[in-house]
XYZ file of C-alpha atoms in Angstrom:
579
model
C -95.078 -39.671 -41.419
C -93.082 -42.522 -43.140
C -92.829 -39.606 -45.823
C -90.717 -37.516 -43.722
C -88.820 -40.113 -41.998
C -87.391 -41.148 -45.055
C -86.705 -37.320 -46.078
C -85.371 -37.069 -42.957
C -82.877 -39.987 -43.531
C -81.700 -39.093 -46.520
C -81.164 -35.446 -45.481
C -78.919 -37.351 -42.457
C -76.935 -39.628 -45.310
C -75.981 -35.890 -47.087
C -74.718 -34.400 -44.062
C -72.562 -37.524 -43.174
C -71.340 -37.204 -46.852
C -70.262 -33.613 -46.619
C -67.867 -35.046 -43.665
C -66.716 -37.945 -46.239
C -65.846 -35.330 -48.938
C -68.662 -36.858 -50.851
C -71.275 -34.045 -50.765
C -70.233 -30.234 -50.653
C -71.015 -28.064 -47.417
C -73.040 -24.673 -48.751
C -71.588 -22.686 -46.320
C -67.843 -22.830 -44.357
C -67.211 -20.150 -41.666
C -63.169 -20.481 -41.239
C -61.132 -18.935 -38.309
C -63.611 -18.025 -36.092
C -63.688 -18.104 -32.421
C -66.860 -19.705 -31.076
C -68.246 -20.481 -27.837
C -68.680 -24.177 -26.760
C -71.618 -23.807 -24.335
C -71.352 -27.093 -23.009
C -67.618 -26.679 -22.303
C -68.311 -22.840 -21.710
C -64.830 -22.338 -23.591
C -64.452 -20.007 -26.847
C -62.680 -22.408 -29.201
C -60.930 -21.462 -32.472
C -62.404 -23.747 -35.288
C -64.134 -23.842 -38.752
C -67.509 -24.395 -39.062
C -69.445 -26.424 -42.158
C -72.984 -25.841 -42.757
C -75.423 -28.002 -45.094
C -78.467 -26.269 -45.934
C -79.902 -25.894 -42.438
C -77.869 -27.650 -40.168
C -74.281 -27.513 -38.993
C -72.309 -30.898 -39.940
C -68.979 -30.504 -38.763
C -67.066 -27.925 -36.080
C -63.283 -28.066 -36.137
C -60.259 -27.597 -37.596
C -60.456 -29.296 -40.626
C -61.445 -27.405 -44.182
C -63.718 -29.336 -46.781
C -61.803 -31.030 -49.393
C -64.859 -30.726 -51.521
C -65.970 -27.397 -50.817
C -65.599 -25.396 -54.758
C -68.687 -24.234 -54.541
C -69.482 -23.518 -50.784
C -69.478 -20.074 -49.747
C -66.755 -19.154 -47.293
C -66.950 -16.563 -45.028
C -63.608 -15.663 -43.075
C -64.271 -14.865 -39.562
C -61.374 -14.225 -38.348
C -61.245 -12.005 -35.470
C -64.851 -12.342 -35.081
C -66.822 -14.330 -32.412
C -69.825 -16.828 -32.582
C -72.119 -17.753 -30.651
C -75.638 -19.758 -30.911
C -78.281 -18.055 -32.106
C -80.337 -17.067 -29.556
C -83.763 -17.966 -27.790
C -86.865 -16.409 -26.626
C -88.561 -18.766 -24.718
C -91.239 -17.490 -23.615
C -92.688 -15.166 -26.424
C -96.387 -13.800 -26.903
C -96.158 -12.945 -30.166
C -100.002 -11.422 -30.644
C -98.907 -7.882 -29.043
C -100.390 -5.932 -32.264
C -98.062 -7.117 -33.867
C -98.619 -11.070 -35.817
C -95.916 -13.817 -34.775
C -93.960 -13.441 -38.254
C -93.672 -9.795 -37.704
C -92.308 -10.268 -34.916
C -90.275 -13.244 -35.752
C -88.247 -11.439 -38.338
C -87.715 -8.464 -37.040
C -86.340 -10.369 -33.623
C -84.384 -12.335 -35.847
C -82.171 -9.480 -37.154
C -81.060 -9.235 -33.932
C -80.136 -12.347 -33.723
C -82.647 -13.953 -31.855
C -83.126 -17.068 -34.484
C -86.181 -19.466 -31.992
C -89.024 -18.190 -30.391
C -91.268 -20.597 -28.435
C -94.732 -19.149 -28.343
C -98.073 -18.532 -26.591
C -100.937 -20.329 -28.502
C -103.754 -18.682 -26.783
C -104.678 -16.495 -29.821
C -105.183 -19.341 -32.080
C -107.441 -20.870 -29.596
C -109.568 -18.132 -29.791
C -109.354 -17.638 -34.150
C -108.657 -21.086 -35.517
C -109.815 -24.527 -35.487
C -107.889 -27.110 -34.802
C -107.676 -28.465 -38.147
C -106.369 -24.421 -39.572
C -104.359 -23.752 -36.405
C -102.390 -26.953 -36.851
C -101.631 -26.067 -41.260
C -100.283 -22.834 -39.748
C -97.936 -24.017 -37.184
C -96.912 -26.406 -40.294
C -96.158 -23.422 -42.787
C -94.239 -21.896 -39.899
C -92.024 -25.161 -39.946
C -90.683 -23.853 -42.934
C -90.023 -20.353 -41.989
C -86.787 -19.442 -41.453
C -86.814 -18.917 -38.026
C -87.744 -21.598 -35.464
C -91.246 -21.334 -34.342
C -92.219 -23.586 -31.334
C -95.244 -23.105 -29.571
C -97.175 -23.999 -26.096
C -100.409 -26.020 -25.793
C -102.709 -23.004 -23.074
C -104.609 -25.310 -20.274
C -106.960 -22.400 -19.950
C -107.802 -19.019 -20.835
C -106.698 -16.733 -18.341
C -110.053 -15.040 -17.931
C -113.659 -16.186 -17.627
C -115.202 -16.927 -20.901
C -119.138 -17.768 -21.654
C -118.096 -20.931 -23.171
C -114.643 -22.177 -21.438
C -115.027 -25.687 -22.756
C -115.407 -24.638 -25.892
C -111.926 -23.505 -26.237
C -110.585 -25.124 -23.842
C -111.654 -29.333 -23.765
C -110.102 -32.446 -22.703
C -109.913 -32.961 -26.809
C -108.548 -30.054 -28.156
C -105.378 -29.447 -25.497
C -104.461 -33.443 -25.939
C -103.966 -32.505 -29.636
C -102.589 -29.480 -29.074
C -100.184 -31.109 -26.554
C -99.063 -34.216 -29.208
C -98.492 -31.626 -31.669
C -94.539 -31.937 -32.767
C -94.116 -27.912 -32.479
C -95.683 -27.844 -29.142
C -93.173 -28.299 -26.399
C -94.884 -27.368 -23.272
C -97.927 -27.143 -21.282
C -98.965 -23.735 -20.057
C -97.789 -20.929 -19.013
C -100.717 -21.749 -16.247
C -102.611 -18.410 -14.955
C -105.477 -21.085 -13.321
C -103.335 -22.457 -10.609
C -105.443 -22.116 -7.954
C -107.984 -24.117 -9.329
C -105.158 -26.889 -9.794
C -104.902 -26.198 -5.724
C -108.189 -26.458 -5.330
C -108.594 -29.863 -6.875
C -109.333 -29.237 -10.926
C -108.580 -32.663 -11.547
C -108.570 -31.751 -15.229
C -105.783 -29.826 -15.304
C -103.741 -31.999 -13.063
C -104.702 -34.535 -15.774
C -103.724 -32.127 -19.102
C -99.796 -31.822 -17.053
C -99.691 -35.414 -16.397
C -100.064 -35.791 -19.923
C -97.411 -32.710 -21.141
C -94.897 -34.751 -18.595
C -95.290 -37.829 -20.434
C -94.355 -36.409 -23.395
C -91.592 -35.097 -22.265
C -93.128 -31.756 -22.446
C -92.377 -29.352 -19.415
C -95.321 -27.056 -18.004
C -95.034 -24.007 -17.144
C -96.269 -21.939 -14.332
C -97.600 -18.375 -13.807
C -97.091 -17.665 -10.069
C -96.295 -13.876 -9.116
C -95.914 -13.339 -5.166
C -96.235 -17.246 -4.575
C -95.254 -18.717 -0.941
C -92.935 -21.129 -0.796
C -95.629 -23.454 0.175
C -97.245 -22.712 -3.003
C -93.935 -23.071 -4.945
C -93.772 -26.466 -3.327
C -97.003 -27.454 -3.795
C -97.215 -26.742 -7.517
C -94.013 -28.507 -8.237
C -95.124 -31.145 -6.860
C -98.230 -31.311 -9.090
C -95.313 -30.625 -12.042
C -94.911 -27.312 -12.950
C -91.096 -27.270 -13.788
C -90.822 -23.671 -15.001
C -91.455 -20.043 -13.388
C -90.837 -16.502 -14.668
C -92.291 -14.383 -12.106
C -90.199 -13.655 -9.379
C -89.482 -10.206 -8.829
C -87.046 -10.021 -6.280
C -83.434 -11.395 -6.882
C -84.361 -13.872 -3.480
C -87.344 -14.834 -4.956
C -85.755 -15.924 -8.116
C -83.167 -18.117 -6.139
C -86.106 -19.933 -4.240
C -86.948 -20.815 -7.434
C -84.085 -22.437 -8.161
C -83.582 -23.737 -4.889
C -86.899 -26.034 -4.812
C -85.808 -26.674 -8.784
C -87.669 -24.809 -10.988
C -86.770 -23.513 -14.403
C -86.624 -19.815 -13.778
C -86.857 -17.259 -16.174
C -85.986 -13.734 -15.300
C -87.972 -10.890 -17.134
C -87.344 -7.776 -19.054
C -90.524 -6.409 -20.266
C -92.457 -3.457 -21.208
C -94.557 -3.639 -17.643
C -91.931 -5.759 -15.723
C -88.498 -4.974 -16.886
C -87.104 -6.213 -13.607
C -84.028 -7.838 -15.033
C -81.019 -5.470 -14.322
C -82.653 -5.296 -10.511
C -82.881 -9.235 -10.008
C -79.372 -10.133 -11.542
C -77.729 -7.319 -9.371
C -79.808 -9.133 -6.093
C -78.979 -12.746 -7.539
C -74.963 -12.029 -7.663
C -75.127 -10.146 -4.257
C -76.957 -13.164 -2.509
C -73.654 -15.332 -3.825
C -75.272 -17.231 -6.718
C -72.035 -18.401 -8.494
C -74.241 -20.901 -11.270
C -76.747 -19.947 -14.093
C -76.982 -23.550 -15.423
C -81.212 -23.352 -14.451
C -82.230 -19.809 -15.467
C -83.220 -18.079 -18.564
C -84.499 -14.946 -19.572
C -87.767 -13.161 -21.512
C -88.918 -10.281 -23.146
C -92.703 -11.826 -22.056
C -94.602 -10.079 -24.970
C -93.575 -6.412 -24.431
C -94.830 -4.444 -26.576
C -94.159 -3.167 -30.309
C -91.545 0.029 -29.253
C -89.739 -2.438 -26.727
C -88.308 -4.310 -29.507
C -87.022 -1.155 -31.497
C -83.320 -2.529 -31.014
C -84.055 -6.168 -30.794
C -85.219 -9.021 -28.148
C -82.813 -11.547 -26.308
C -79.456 -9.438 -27.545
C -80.380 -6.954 -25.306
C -81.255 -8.848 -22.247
C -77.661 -10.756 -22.535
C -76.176 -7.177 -23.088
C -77.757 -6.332 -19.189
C -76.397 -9.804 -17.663
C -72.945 -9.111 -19.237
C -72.872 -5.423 -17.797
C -74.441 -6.852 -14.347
C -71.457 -9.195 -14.266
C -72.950 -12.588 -14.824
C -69.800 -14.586 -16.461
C -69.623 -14.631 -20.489
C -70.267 -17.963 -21.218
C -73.210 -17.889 -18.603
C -74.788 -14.870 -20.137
C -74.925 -16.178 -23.358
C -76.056 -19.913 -22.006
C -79.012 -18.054 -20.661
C -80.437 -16.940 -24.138
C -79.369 -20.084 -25.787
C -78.374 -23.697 -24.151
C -80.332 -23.177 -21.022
C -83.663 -22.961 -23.153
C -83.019 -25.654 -24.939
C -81.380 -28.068 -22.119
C -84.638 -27.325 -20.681
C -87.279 -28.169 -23.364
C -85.169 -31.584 -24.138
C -84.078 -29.882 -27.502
C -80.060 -29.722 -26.830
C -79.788 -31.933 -30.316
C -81.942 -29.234 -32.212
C -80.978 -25.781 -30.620
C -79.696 -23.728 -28.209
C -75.327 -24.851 -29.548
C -73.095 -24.942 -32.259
C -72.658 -28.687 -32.759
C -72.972 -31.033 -35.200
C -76.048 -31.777 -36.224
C -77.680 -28.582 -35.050
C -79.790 -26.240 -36.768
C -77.794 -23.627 -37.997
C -78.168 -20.671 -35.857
C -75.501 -18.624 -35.413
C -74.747 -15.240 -34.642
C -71.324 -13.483 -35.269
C -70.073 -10.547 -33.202
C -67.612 -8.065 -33.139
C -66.425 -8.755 -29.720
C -66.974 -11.528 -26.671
C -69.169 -8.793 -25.235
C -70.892 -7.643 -27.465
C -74.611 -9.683 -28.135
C -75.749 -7.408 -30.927
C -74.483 -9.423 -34.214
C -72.768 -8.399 -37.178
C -74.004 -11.340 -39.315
C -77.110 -13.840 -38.286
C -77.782 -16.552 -40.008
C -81.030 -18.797 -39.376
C -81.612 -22.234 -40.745
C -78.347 -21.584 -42.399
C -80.160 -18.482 -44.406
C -78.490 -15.070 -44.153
C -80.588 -12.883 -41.963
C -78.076 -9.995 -41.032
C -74.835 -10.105 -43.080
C -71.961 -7.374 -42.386
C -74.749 -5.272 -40.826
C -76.838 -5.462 -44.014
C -80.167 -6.552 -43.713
C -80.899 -9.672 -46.353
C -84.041 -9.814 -48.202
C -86.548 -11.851 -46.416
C -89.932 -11.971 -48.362
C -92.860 -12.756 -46.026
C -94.140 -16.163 -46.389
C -97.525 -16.542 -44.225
C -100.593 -16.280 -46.707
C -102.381 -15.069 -43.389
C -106.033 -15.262 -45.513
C -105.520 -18.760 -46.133
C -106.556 -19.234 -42.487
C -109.081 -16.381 -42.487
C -106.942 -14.196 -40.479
C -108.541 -10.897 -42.064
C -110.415 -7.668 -41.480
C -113.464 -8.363 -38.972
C -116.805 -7.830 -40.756
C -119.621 -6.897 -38.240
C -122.802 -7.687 -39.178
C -124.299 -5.994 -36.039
C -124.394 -2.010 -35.143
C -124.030 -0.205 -31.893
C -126.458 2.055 -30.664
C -126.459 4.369 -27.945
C -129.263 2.294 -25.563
C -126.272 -0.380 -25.606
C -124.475 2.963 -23.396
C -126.343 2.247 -20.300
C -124.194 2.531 -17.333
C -126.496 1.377 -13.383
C -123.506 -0.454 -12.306
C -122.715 0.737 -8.736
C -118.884 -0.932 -8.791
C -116.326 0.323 -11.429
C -112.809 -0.258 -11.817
C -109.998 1.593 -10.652
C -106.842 1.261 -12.612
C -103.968 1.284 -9.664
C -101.157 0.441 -12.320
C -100.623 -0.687 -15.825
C -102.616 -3.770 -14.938
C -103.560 -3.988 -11.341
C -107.128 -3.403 -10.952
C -109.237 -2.270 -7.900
C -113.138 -2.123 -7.001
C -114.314 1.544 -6.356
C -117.895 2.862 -5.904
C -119.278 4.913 -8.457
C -120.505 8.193 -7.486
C -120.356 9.948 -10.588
C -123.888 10.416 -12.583
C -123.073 7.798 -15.387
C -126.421 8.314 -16.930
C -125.216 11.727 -19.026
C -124.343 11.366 -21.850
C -120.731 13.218 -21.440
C -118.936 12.787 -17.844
C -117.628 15.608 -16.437
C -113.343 16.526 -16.870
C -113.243 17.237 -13.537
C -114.544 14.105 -12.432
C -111.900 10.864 -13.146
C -114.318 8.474 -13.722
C -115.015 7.300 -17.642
C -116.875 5.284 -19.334
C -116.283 1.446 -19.807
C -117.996 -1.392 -21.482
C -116.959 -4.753 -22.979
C -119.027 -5.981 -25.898
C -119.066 -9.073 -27.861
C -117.091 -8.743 -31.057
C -120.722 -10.866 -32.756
C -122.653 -7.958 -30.752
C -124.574 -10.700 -28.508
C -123.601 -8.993 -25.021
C -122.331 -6.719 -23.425
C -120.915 -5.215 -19.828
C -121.132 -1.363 -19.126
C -119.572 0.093 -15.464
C -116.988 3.035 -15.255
C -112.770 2.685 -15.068
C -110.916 5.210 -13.053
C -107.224 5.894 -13.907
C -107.131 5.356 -17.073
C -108.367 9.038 -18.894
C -109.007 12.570 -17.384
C -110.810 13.743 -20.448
C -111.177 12.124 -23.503
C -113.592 11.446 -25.482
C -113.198 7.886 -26.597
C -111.148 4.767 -27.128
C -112.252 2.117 -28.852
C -110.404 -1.232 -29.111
C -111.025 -4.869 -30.816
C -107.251 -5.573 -29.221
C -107.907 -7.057 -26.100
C -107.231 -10.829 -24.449
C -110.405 -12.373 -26.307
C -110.976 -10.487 -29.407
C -114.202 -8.650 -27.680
C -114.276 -5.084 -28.389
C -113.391 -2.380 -25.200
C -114.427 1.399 -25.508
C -113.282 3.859 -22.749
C -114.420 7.395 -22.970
C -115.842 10.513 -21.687
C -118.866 10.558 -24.239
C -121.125 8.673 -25.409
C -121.229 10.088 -28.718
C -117.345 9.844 -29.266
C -117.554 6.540 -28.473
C -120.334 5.707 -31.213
C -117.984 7.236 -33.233
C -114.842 5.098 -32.652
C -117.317 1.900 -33.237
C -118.180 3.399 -36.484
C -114.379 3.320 -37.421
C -113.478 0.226 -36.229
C -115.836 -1.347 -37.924
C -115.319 0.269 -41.762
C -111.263 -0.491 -40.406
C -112.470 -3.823 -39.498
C -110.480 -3.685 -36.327
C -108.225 -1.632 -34.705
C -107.671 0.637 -31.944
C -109.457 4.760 -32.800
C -109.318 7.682 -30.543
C -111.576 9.959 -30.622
C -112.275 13.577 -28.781
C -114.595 16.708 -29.386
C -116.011 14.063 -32.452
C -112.695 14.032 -34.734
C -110.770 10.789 -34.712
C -107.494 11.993 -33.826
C -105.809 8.150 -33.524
C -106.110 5.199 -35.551
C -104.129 1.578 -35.875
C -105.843 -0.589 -37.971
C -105.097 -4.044 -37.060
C -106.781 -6.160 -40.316
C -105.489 -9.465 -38.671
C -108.674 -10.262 -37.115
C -108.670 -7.087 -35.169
C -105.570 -7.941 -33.308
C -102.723 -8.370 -34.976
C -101.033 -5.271 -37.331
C -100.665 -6.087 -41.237
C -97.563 -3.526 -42.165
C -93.749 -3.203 -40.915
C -92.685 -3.182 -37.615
C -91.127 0.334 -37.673
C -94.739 1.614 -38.962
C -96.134 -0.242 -36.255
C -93.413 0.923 -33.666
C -94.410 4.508 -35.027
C -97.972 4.207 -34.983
C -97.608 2.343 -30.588
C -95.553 5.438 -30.095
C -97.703 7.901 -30.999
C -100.719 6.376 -29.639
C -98.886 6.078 -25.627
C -98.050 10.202 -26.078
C -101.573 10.554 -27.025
C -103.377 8.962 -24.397
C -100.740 10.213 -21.748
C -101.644 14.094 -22.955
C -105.128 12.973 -21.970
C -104.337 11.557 -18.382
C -102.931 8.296 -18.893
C -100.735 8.024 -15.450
C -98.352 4.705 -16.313
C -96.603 3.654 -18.906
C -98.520 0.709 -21.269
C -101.970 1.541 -22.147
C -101.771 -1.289 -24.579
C -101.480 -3.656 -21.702
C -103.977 -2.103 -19.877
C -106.345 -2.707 -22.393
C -105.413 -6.190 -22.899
C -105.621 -6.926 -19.225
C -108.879 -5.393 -18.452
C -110.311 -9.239 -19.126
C -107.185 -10.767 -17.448
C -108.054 -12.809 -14.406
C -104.511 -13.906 -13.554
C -104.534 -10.469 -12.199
C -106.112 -8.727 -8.886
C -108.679 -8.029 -8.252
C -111.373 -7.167 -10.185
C -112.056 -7.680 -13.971
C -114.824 -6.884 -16.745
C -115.441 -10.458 -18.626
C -117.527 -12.288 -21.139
C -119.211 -13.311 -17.895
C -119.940 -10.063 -16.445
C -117.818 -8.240 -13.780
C -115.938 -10.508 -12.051
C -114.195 -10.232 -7.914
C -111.258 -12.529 -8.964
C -109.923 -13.291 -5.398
C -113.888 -14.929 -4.902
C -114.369 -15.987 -8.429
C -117.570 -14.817 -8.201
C -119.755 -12.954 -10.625
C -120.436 -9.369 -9.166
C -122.602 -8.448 -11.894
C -123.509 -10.445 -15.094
C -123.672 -9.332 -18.818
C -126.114 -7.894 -20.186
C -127.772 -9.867 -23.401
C -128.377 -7.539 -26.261
């Protein structure tokens, strides 16, 4: 620690000098227009940058500058580089994936869900990582989980007292949540009240996960110090938000893009000020992203008529103002990290030129060489090697409730009528099979799903919210198949019908994450949604309804490490099965 403070200081002394004329800047943008987000004016000036960091913004030139680069921008427009803020960066694809790939689009900071390391990492590993990502060019901030958001065998293991107090004093972690296990805060988990009471101390803002709630929930929660919100989904619903002063972020997703609606509600109930809200891409999926991340949700506000400097605010300042990080991010200011994104015209968020940590990202529409720098096997993040085998006995299916699939991810009981004892269900009944396994082969839960296939054979899947393998199928024998691909692949998601595997992703980062490009991965998501929609798939993100089939944020019914799970009750409906 002294070791960096004194870096840190002399790093300080150099930018000071580049104002004296002592030190050289290493880059100058001249003439450009740039928006002031505190003033919410777009000011004419010239901009010096020292390595990463932005030392000077006015009208001056450097005396010294002979060997800074200078970039004339006149006639062009800058603004901050913008923020996700609330970024789940595990959705196939790996957090640096997505990290550059956001960041040619000028989206420079992402502040991210930790849940997968949780589940992968020890403390000690999890910890180097977020480290090494200190160094990557884009800023990677990240938020401590107070619990898992479905029921594990062994909660505390993940989850202690211990581990989320570290987690929470961790420099890169700058808030508590998002927390999916509110109403056991309601209901007196004195625990949790304790983990926020701790994030507030540090100055670290927690963050809530409350779709549909009451105001008397709203009020309630905030006063237990939740600060922030993202899921209203009405444009009123947003403003009572606001209203009882929460941080409110509006969302534009792959399951919820509700954005466009709730800005055109918000401006027709009279809200004149933005200062409080934000907005997030909450961890769409890989094909959402194909022409960037917060660029195109300040594109919608603009065209929904939420003023300039507002629009822009929301993807930048707000986010910051909000996580206490105003003398870091979120403004072009002295002694800011240099994000900055240069457009064509005041209305137009998709850049020309990026630059993050004062590195060209984007320049003149040309993408700059950025060589990935996470050693991912360094932390064991690798192919999965089972050491067990599946075997059709494990496919017995007694379980009188299944689950029927109502929408992407909302989940109802049914009774199972169909004969689940053959070995191949009928196409002209809508029933399939399901069963959750342990990705160490130690358990295992078998019922039926509804909704989700019409006929085919199998889907197998080591994507899902804990890293357990799901298979959904017709037969029984297409489904031994996809295990015996996932596991030479050593994760992934494999379709399989008629036995031919007619889909595979192989996702070698622990079975979750892809290990490629984003446009391969974009290509491979793409084909794998017009695949399972030719066999019945009815809505539109299979990959979320395979994450979600654990997720107990979520009504009303889930399959879990614990068994199958009434999530209104909390109770147990039926346990697993040991193997």
């Amino acid at each position: 620690m002294k070791d960096h403070i004194l870096w840190r200081n002399r790093e300080l002394r150099k930018q000071v000098a580049v104002v004296d004329g002592m030190e050289q800047p290493t880059i100058v943008l001249k003439n450009g227009t740039y928006l002031n987000t505190y003033t919410k004016q777009w000011l004419r000036a010239n901009i010096w940058i020292y390595k990463d960091r932005i030392v000077y913004v006015g009208e001056k030139m450097p005396e010294n500058g002979t060997s800074a680069e200078i970039v004339d921008c006149e006639g062009l427009y800058l603004v901050p580089g913008y923020i996700e803020p609330h970024a789940h960066p595990y959705q196939l694809y790996n957090p640096e994936l997505l990290a550059l790939h956001g960041a040619k689009f000028g989206t420079t900071t992402l502040i991210n869900d930790n849940l997968v390391w949780n589940f992968l990492l020890d403390n000690e590993k999890a910890f180097s990582l977020l480290e090494e990502f200190d160094r990557h060019p884009v800023s990677m901030y990240w938020w401590a989980r107070f619990d898992s958001q479905t029921a594990l065998k062994n909660e505390k293991e993940y989850f202690s007292t211990r581990k989320v107090l570290k987690w929470l004093n961790h420099p890169s972690v700058i808030q508590g949540g998002e927390l999916t296990a509110w109403p056991s805060l309601l209901e007196g988990d004195d625990r949790l009240l304790y983990w926020m009471q701790e994030a507030n101390r540090l100055g670290k803002p927690v963050e809530g996960h409350l779709p549909g709630a009451s105001e008397k929930t709203l009020t309630r929660l905030i006063l237990l110090g939740v600060t922030a919100e993202h899921e209203a989904m009405t444009g009123k619903e947003a403003i009572k938000r606001l209203e009882l002063g929460y941080q409110t972020g509006l969302r534009y997703s792959s399951i919820r893009p509700d954005l466009p609606v709730l800005l055109e509600e918000m401006l027709a109930e009279g809200l004149q000020t933005f200062d409080h809200v934000t907005m997030t891409t909450d961890g769409a999926t890989p094909s959402f992203y194909e022409k960037g991340i917060m660029n195109i949700c300040i594109d919608i506000a603009i065209k929904k008529g939420v003023p300039l400097a507002d629009a822009y605010r929301m993807a930048s300042h707000n986010a910051a103002d909000h996580y206490g990080m105003l003398d870091e991010l979120g403004c072009i200011a002295p002694g800011r990290i240099a994000h900055i994104n240069i457009l064509e015209t005041k209305d137009n968020p998709h850049p020309v030129s990026v630059l993050s940590k004062g590195e060209w990202i984007l320049k003149n529409y040309k993408e700059q060489t950025m060589p990935i720098k996470i050693d991912w096997e360094n932390y064991g993040i690798r192919p999965i090697e089972f050491d067990w085998d599946l075997t059709l006995e494990d496919m017995q299916f007694s379980v009188p409730i299944g689950l029927n699939l109502m929408n992407d991810v909302i989940i109802q009981p049914y009774a199972i009528k169909t004969d689940v004892t053959l070995d191949v269900i009928p196409d002209d009944r809508d029933d399939a099979f399901l069963m959750l396994i342990d990705r160490k082969g130690n358990w295992r839960v078998n019922t039926a799903i509804k909704g989700f296939t019409n006929r085919l054979g199998a889907v197998a899947s080591s994507f899902s919210t804990t890293g357990d393998l799901v298979f959904i199928g017709k037969s029984k024998q297409d489904m031994l198949l996809a295990w015996k691909r996932i596991k030479e692949l050593g994760g992934g998601i494999v379709l399989v019908h008629e036995g031919d595997i007619i889909f595979e992703l192989p996702l070698k980062m622990a079975g979750s994450m892809f290990d490629g490009t984003m446009r391969e991965l974009m290509e491979k998501e793409s084909n794998l949604k017009k695949l399972l929609k030719e066999f019945g798939y009815p809505f539109g993100d299979p990959v979320y309804s395979i994450l979600f089939l654990s997720a107990t944020h979520l009504p009303y019914i889930r399959i879990t490490q614990q068994g199958i799970i009434d999530v209104k009750k909390r109770e147990v409906l039926f346990p697993a099965t040991m193997r």
